[in-house]
Amino acid sequence: MSRKLPVRLFQPLFGLFMAFFMSFLMSGAITAINIGFPADFASRWMHSWGLAFMLAYPAILIVAPIARRLTLKLVESPFAPSVPVAGTEG
C-alpha cells in the first residue's frame, strides 16, 4: 500500500521540485552562453547549479504566493463556482 504525504506539504514540495528543475536548466543554459562548452563544462555547470538551487528554493517559496495572487487577479479562478450569464437562465 502506498501512502501519500499530507496536503500541507504540497507547497514546499512543489517549490522544491520547481527550484530543482528550473535552477538545473537555467544554470546550464547560462553557463553555456557565458563560456561555451569547454572540457570542464560539466564541473562549472554543477557548481553554478548548486549556487542557483540554494537561491532558487527560498525565492520560490516567497514569490509563488505573490505570483498566484497576481495571476488570480487577471484570470478567472479555477476554484470559483460558475456564475450564470445574464439572460441564459431557463
GROMACS .gro file of N, CA, C and O in nm:
model
  360
    1MET      N    1   0.084  -0.119   0.000
    1MET     CA    2   0.000   0.000   0.000
    1MET      C    3   0.088   0.124   0.000
    1MET      O    4   0.178   0.138   0.080
    2SER      N    5   0.061   0.214  -0.091
    2SER     CA    6   0.141   0.336  -0.098
    2SER      C    7   0.069   0.449  -0.026
    2SER      O    8  -0.050   0.469  -0.043
    3ARG      N    9   0.144   0.520   0.054
    3ARG     CA   10   0.087   0.634   0.126
    3ARG      C   11   0.141   0.762   0.068
    3ARG      O   12   0.259   0.772   0.037
    4LYS      N   13   0.056   0.860   0.057
    4LYS     CA   14   0.098   0.991   0.009
    4LYS      C   15   0.126   1.083   0.128
    4LYS      O   16   0.075   1.061   0.238
    5LEU      N   17   0.203   1.186   0.101
    5LEU     CA   18   0.233   1.286   0.203
    5LEU      C   19   0.109   1.372   0.229
    5LEU      O   20   0.024   1.385   0.141
    6PRO      N   21   0.099   1.433   0.346
    6PRO     CA   22  -0.016   1.520   0.374
    6PRO      C   23  -0.017   1.643   0.283
    6PRO      O   24   0.088   1.691   0.239
    7VAL      N   25  -0.136   1.695   0.258
    7VAL     CA   26  -0.153   1.807   0.166
    7VAL      C   27  -0.078   1.933   0.213
    7VAL      O   28  -0.038   2.016   0.132
    8ARG      N   29  -0.055   1.946   0.342
    8ARG     CA   30   0.017   2.064   0.393
    8ARG      C   31   0.160   2.073   0.338
    8ARG      O   32   0.222   2.179   0.342
    9LEU      N   33   0.211   1.962   0.288
    9LEU     CA   34   0.346   1.961   0.233
    9LEU      C   35   0.348   1.990   0.082
    9LEU      O   36   0.455   1.992   0.021
   10PHE      N   37   0.231   2.013   0.023
   10PHE     CA   38   0.225   2.036  -0.121
   10PHE      C   39   0.313   2.154  -0.164
   10PHE      O   40   0.396   2.141  -0.252
   11GLN      N   41   0.292   2.270  -0.103
   11GLN     CA   42   0.363   2.391  -0.146
   11GLN      C   43   0.515   2.379  -0.131
   11GLN      O   44   0.589   2.408  -0.225
   12PRO      N   45   0.566   2.337  -0.015
   12PRO     CA   46   0.712   2.326  -0.005
   12PRO      C   47   0.771   2.220  -0.099
   12PRO      O   48   0.879   2.239  -0.154
   13LEU      N   49   0.699   2.110  -0.119
   13LEU     CA   50   0.749   2.006  -0.209
   13LEU      C   51   0.742   2.050  -0.355
   13LEU      O   52   0.835   2.027  -0.432
   14PHE      N   53   0.633   2.116  -0.392
   14PHE     CA   54   0.621   2.171  -0.527
   14PHE      C   55   0.734   2.272  -0.552
   14PHE      O   56   0.799   2.270  -0.656
   15GLY      N   57   0.759   2.360  -0.455
   15GLY     CA   58   0.867   2.457  -0.465
   15GLY      C   59   1.002   2.391  -0.479
   15GLY      O   60   1.088   2.437  -0.554
   16LEU      N   61   1.022   2.282  -0.406
   16LEU     CA   62   1.148   2.208  -0.413
   16LEU      C   63   1.172   2.153  -0.554
   16LEU      O   64   1.279   2.169  -0.611
   17PHE      N   65   1.067   2.090  -0.612
   17PHE     CA   66   1.080   2.036  -0.747
   17PHE      C   67   1.101   2.148  -0.850
   17PHE      O   68   1.182   2.135  -0.941
   18MET      N   69   1.026   2.258  -0.836
   18MET     CA   70   1.042   2.369  -0.931
   18MET      C   71   1.183   2.427  -0.921
   18MET      O   72   1.247   2.454  -1.023
   19ALA      N   73   1.232   2.448  -0.801
   19ALA     CA   74   1.367   2.502  -0.783
   19ALA      C   75   1.471   2.406  -0.841
   19ALA      O   76   1.566   2.450  -0.907
   20PHE      N   77   1.453   2.278  -0.818
   20PHE     CA   78   1.546   2.177  -0.868
   20PHE      C   79   1.557   2.183  -1.020
   20PHE      O   80   1.664   2.199  -1.076
   21PHE      N   81   1.442   2.171  -1.087
   21PHE     CA   82   1.443   2.164  -1.234
   21PHE      C   83   1.479   2.298  -1.299
   21PHE      O   84   1.558   2.302  -1.393
   22MET      N   85   1.420   2.406  -1.251
   22MET     CA   86   1.446   2.536  -1.313
   22MET      C   87   1.591   2.580  -1.292
   22MET      O   88   1.654   2.630  -1.385
   23SER      N   89   1.644   2.561  -1.173
   23SER     CA   90   1.783   2.602  -1.149
   23SER      C   91   1.878   2.515  -1.231
   23SER      O   92   1.979   2.563  -1.283
   24PHE      N   93   1.846   2.387  -1.247
   24PHE     CA   94   1.929   2.297  -1.327
   24PHE      C   95   1.933   2.343  -1.473
   24PHE      O   96   2.040   2.361  -1.532
   25LEU      N   97   1.815   2.365  -1.530
   25LEU     CA   98   1.808   2.405  -1.671
   25LEU      C   99   1.866   2.544  -1.696
   25LEU      O  100   1.944   2.564  -1.790
   26MET      N  101   1.830   2.639  -1.612
   26MET     CA  102   1.876   2.776  -1.633
   26MET      C  103   2.027   2.790  -1.609
   26MET      O  104   2.095   2.861  -1.684
   27SER      N  105   2.079   2.724  -1.508
   27SER     CA  106   2.223   2.736  -1.484
   27SER      C  107   2.302   2.672  -1.598
   27SER      O  108   2.407   2.722  -1.638
   28GLY      N  109   2.251   2.562  -1.654
   28GLY     CA  110   2.317   2.501  -1.770
   28GLY      C  111   2.315   2.592  -1.890
   28GLY      O  112   2.417   2.609  -1.959
   29ALA      N  113   2.200   2.653  -1.916
   29ALA     CA  114   2.188   2.743  -2.031
   29ALA      C  115   2.278   2.866  -2.015
   29ALA      O  116   2.351   2.903  -2.109
   30ILE      N  117   2.274   2.927  -1.899
   30ILE     CA  118   2.355   3.048  -1.876
   30ILE      C  119   2.505   3.016  -1.877
   30ILE      O  120   2.585   3.093  -1.931
   31THR      N  121   2.542   2.903  -1.821
   31THR     CA  122   2.683   2.862  -1.825
   31THR      C  123   2.728   2.844  -1.969
   31THR      O  124   2.835   2.892  -2.009
   32ALA      N  125   2.647   2.777  -2.051
   32ALA     CA  126   2.683   2.756  -2.192
   32ALA      C  127   2.691   2.887  -2.268
   32ALA      O  128   2.782   2.908  -2.349
   33ILE      N  129   2.598   2.978  -2.241
   33ILE     CA  130   2.601   3.109  -2.309
   33ILE      C  131   2.727   3.185  -2.272
   33ILE      O  132   2.790   3.248  -2.357
   34ASN      N  133   2.765   3.179  -2.145
   34ASN     CA  134   2.880   3.258  -2.099
   34ASN      C  135   3.015   3.200  -2.137
   34ASN      O  136   3.108   3.275  -2.167
   35ILE      N  137   3.030   3.067  -2.134
   35ILE     CA  138   3.164   3.010  -2.155
   35ILE      C  139   3.170   2.909  -2.270
   35ILE      O  140   3.276   2.855  -2.299
   36GLY      N  141   3.055   2.880  -2.332
   36GLY     CA  142   3.055   2.778  -2.437
   36GLY      C  143   3.062   2.640  -2.374
   36GLY      O  144   3.006   2.617  -2.267
   37PHE      N  145   3.130   2.548  -2.441
   37PHE     CA  146   3.139   2.410  -2.394
   37PHE      C  147   3.284   2.364  -2.382
   37PHE      O  148   3.329   2.276  -2.454
   38PRO      N  149   3.359   2.422  -2.286
   38PRO     CA  150   3.497   2.377  -2.266
   38PRO      C  151   3.499   2.238  -2.201
   38PRO      O  152   3.395   2.184  -2.162
   39ALA      N  153   3.617   2.182  -2.187
   39ALA     CA  154   3.632   2.047  -2.131
   39ALA      C  155   3.575   2.036  -1.990
   39ALA      O  156   3.522   1.932  -1.951
   40ASP      N  157   3.581   2.144  -1.912
   40ASP     CA  158   3.531   2.139  -1.774
   40ASP      C  159   3.389   2.196  -1.760
   40ASP      O  160   3.348   2.239  -1.653
   41PHE      N  161   3.314   2.192  -1.870
   41PHE     CA  162   3.178   2.248  -1.869
   41PHE      C  163   3.091   2.185  -1.760
   41PHE      O  164   3.024   2.256  -1.685
   42ALA      N  165   3.090   2.053  -1.752
   42ALA     CA  166   3.003   1.985  -1.654
   42ALA      C  167   3.036   2.028  -1.512
   42ALA      O  168   2.946   2.052  -1.430
   43SER      N  169   3.164   2.039  -1.481
   43SER     CA  170   3.205   2.080  -1.347
   43SER      C  171   3.158   2.223  -1.317
   43SER      O  172   3.107   2.250  -1.208
   44ARG      N  173   3.177   2.312  -1.413
   44ARG     CA  174   3.134   2.451  -1.393
   44ARG      C  175   2.982   2.460  -1.381
   44ARG      O  176   2.930   2.537  -1.301
   45TRP      N  177   2.911   2.380  -1.463
   45TRP     CA  178   2.766   2.380  -1.458
   45TRP      C  179   2.716   2.332  -1.321
   45TRP      O  180   2.629   2.393  -1.261
   46MET      N  181   2.773   2.225  -1.269
   46MET     CA  182   2.730   2.172  -1.140
   46MET      C  183   2.757   2.271  -1.027
   46MET      O  184   2.679   2.284  -0.933
   47HIS      N  185   2.869   2.343  -1.037
   47HIS     CA  186   2.899   2.446  -0.938
   47HIS      C  187   2.793   2.557  -0.945
   47HIS      O  188   2.739   2.599  -0.842
   48SER      N  189   2.764   2.603  -1.066
   48SER     CA  190   2.662   2.707  -1.085
   48SER      C  191   2.526   2.659  -1.039
   48SER      O  192   2.449   2.733  -0.979
   49TRP      N  193   2.494   2.534  -1.069
   49TRP     CA  194   2.364   2.479  -1.030
   49TRP      C  195   2.348   2.476  -0.879
   49TRP      O  196   2.243   2.510  -0.826
   50GLY      N  197   2.453   2.434  -0.809
   50GLY     CA  198   2.445   2.431  -0.663
   50GLY      C  199   2.415   2.567  -0.604
   50GLY      O  200   2.329   2.581  -0.516
   51LEU      N  201   2.482   2.668  -0.654
   51LEU     CA  202   2.456   2.805  -0.607
   51LEU      C  203   2.315   2.851  -0.645
   51LEU      O  204   2.244   2.910  -0.564
   52ALA      N  205   2.276   2.823  -0.769
   52ALA     CA  206   2.144   2.865  -0.817
   52ALA      C  207   2.033   2.798  -0.736
   52ALA      O  208   1.933   2.862  -0.701
   53PHE      N  209   2.048   2.670  -0.705
   53PHE     CA  210   1.946   2.599  -0.630
   53PHE      C  211   1.930   2.657  -0.490
   53PHE      O  212   1.817   2.672  -0.441
   54MET      N  213   2.042   2.688  -0.425
   54MET     CA  214   2.035   2.744  -0.290
   54MET      C  215   1.961   2.877  -0.288
   54MET      O  216   1.898   2.913  -0.189
   55LEU      N  217   1.967   2.951  -0.398
   55LEU     CA  218   1.893   3.077  -0.408
   55LEU      C  219   1.750   3.056  -0.457
   55LEU      O  220   1.658   3.126  -0.415
   56ALA      N  221   1.731   2.960  -0.545
   56ALA     CA  222   1.601   2.940  -0.608
   56ALA      C  223   1.495   2.888  -0.511
   56ALA      O  224   1.380   2.932  -0.516
   57TYR      N  225   1.531   2.794  -0.425
   57TYR     CA  226   1.428   2.735  -0.338
   57TYR      C  227   1.363   2.837  -0.245
   57TYR      O  228   1.240   2.850  -0.244
   58PRO      N  229   1.440   2.914  -0.169
   58PRO     CA  230   1.372   3.014  -0.085
   58PRO      C  231   1.300   3.121  -0.169
   58PRO      O  232   1.194   3.169  -0.130
   59ALA      N  233   1.356   3.155  -0.284
   59ALA     CA  234   1.290   3.255  -0.369
   59ALA      C  235   1.154   3.205  -0.416
   59ALA      O  236   1.056   3.280  -0.415
   60ILE      N  237   1.146   3.079  -0.455
   60ILE     CA  238   1.018   3.023  -0.500
   60ILE      C  239   0.917   3.021  -0.386
   60ILE      O  240   0.800   3.054  -0.405
   61LEU      N  241   0.961   2.985  -0.267
   61LEU     CA  242   0.868   2.982  -0.153
   61LEU      C  243   0.813   3.120  -0.122
   61LEU      O  244   0.698   3.134  -0.078
   62ILE      N  245   0.892   3.223  -0.147
   62ILE     CA  246   0.847   3.361  -0.121
   62ILE      C  247   0.765   3.415  -0.238
   62ILE      O  248   0.661   3.477  -0.218
   63VAL      N  249   0.809   3.390  -0.359
   63VAL     CA  250   0.748   3.451  -0.477
   63VAL      C  251   0.622   3.379  -0.525
   63VAL      O  252   0.531   3.442  -0.577
   64ALA      N  253   0.614   3.248  -0.507
   64ALA     CA  254   0.499   3.172  -0.559
   64ALA      C  255   0.364   3.224  -0.510
   64ALA      O  256   0.273   3.242  -0.590
   65PRO      N  257   0.346   3.252  -0.380
   65PRO     CA  258   0.216   3.304  -0.337
   65PRO      C  259   0.183   3.440  -0.398
   65PRO      O  260   0.068   3.468  -0.431
   66ILE      N  261   0.285   3.523  -0.416
   66ILE     CA  262   0.263   3.654  -0.478
   66ILE      C  263   0.222   3.636  -0.624
   66ILE      O  264   0.126   3.699  -0.671
   67ALA      N  265   0.292   3.550  -0.695
   67ALA     CA  266   0.259   3.523  -0.836
   67ALA      C  267   0.119   3.465  -0.849
   67ALA      O  268   0.044   3.499  -0.941
   68ARG      N  269   0.080   3.378  -0.757
   68ARG     CA  270  -0.054   3.318  -0.759
   68ARG      C  271  -0.161   3.426  -0.741
   68ARG      O  272  -0.260   3.429  -0.814
   69ARG      N  273  -0.142   3.515  -0.644
   69ARG     CA  274  -0.240   3.623  -0.621
   69ARG      C  275  -0.251   3.715  -0.741
   69ARG      O  276  -0.361   3.753  -0.782
   70LEU      N  277  -0.137   3.753  -0.800
   70LEU     CA  278  -0.140   3.839  -0.919
   70LEU      C  279  -0.211   3.771  -1.036
   70LEU      O  280  -0.290   3.833  -1.107
   71THR      N  281  -0.184   3.644  -1.054
   71THR     CA  282  -0.247   3.570  -1.164
   71THR      C  283  -0.397   3.560  -1.144
   71THR      O  284  -0.474   3.578  -1.240
   72LEU      N  285  -0.442   3.536  -1.022
   72LEU     CA  286  -0.585   3.525  -0.995
   72LEU      C  287  -0.657   3.658  -1.013
   72LEU      O  288  -0.779   3.660  -1.031
   73LYS      N  289  -0.583   3.769  -1.009
   73LYS     CA  290  -0.645   3.899  -1.038
   73LYS      C  291  -0.667   3.917  -1.188
   73LYS      O  292  -0.749   3.999  -1.230
   74LEU      N  293  -0.593   3.843  -1.270
   74LEU     CA  294  -0.600   3.860  -1.415
   74LEU      C  295  -0.684   3.754  -1.486
   74LEU      O  296  -0.727   3.775  -1.599
   75VAL      N  297  -0.704   3.641  -1.423
   75VAL     CA  298  -0.780   3.533  -1.487
   75VAL      C  299  -0.893   3.487  -1.396
   75VAL      O  300  -0.890   3.511  -1.275
   76GLU      N  301  -0.991   3.420  -1.455
   76GLU     CA  302  -1.098   3.363  -1.375
   76GLU      C  303  -1.040   3.254  -1.287
   76GLU      O  304  -0.957   3.175  -1.333
   77SER      N  305  -1.086   3.250  -1.165
   77SER     CA  306  -1.035   3.150  -1.073
   77SER      C  307  -1.085   3.011  -1.110
   77SER      O  308  -1.204   2.993  -1.132
   78PRO      N  309  -0.995   2.915  -1.118
   78PRO     CA  310  -1.041   2.779  -1.144
   78PRO      C  311  -1.114   2.721  -1.024
   78PRO      O  312  -1.177   2.616  -1.033
   79PHE      N  313  -1.111   2.790  -0.911
   79PHE     CA  314  -1.172   2.741  -0.787
   79PHE      C  315  -1.308   2.805  -0.759
   79PHE      O  316  -1.379   2.760  -0.671
   80ALA      N  317  -1.341   2.912  -0.834
   80ALA     CA  318  -1.466   2.983  -0.810
   80ALA      C  319  -1.583   2.908  -0.875
   80ALA      O  320  -1.567   2.848  -0.981
   81PRO      N  321  -1.699   2.913  -0.812
   81PRO     CA  322  -1.816   2.849  -0.874
   81PRO      C  323  -1.855   2.923  -1.002
   81PRO      O  324  -1.831   3.043  -1.016
   82SER      N  325  -1.917   2.852  -1.093
   82SER     CA  326  -1.962   2.913  -1.218
   82SER      C  327  -2.072   3.015  -1.188
   82SER      O  328  -2.159   2.991  -1.107
   83VAL      N  329  -2.065   3.127  -1.256
   83VAL     CA  330  -2.166   3.231  -1.242
   83VAL      C  331  -2.248   3.230  -1.370
   83VAL      O  332  -2.192   3.243  -1.478
   84PRO      N  333  -2.382   3.215  -1.359
   84PRO     CA  334  -2.462   3.214  -1.482
   84PRO      C  335  -2.457   3.350  -1.552
   84PRO      O  336  -2.451   3.454  -1.489
   85VAL      N  337  -2.456   3.345  -1.683
   85VAL     CA  338  -2.458   3.467  -1.764
   85VAL      C  339  -2.600   3.520  -1.768
   85VAL      O  340  -2.695   3.445  -1.786
   86ALA      N  341  -2.614   3.652  -1.752
   86ALA     CA  342  -2.748   3.714  -1.750
   86ALA      C  343  -2.825   3.680  -1.877
   86ALA      O  344  -2.771   3.686  -1.988
   87GLY      N  345  -2.950   3.644  -1.859
   87GLY     CA  346  -3.036   3.615  -1.972
   87GLY      C  347  -3.028   3.471  -2.022
   87GLY      O  348  -3.094   3.434  -2.117
   88THR      N  349  -2.944   3.387  -1.958
   88THR     CA  350  -2.933   3.249  -2.006
   88THR      C  351  -3.001   3.150  -1.911
   88THR      O  352  -3.002   3.032  -1.940
   89GLU      N  353  -3.056   3.200  -1.799
   89GLU     CA  354  -3.124   3.109  -1.709
   89GLU      C  355  -3.253   3.061  -1.773
   89GLU      O  356  -3.321   3.134  -1.843
   90GLY      N  357  -3.286   2.936  -1.748
   90GLY     CA  358  -3.403   2.875  -1.809
   90GLY      C  359  -3.525   2.913  -1.744
   90GLY      O  360  -3.628   2.941  -1.743
   0.00000   0.00000   0.00000
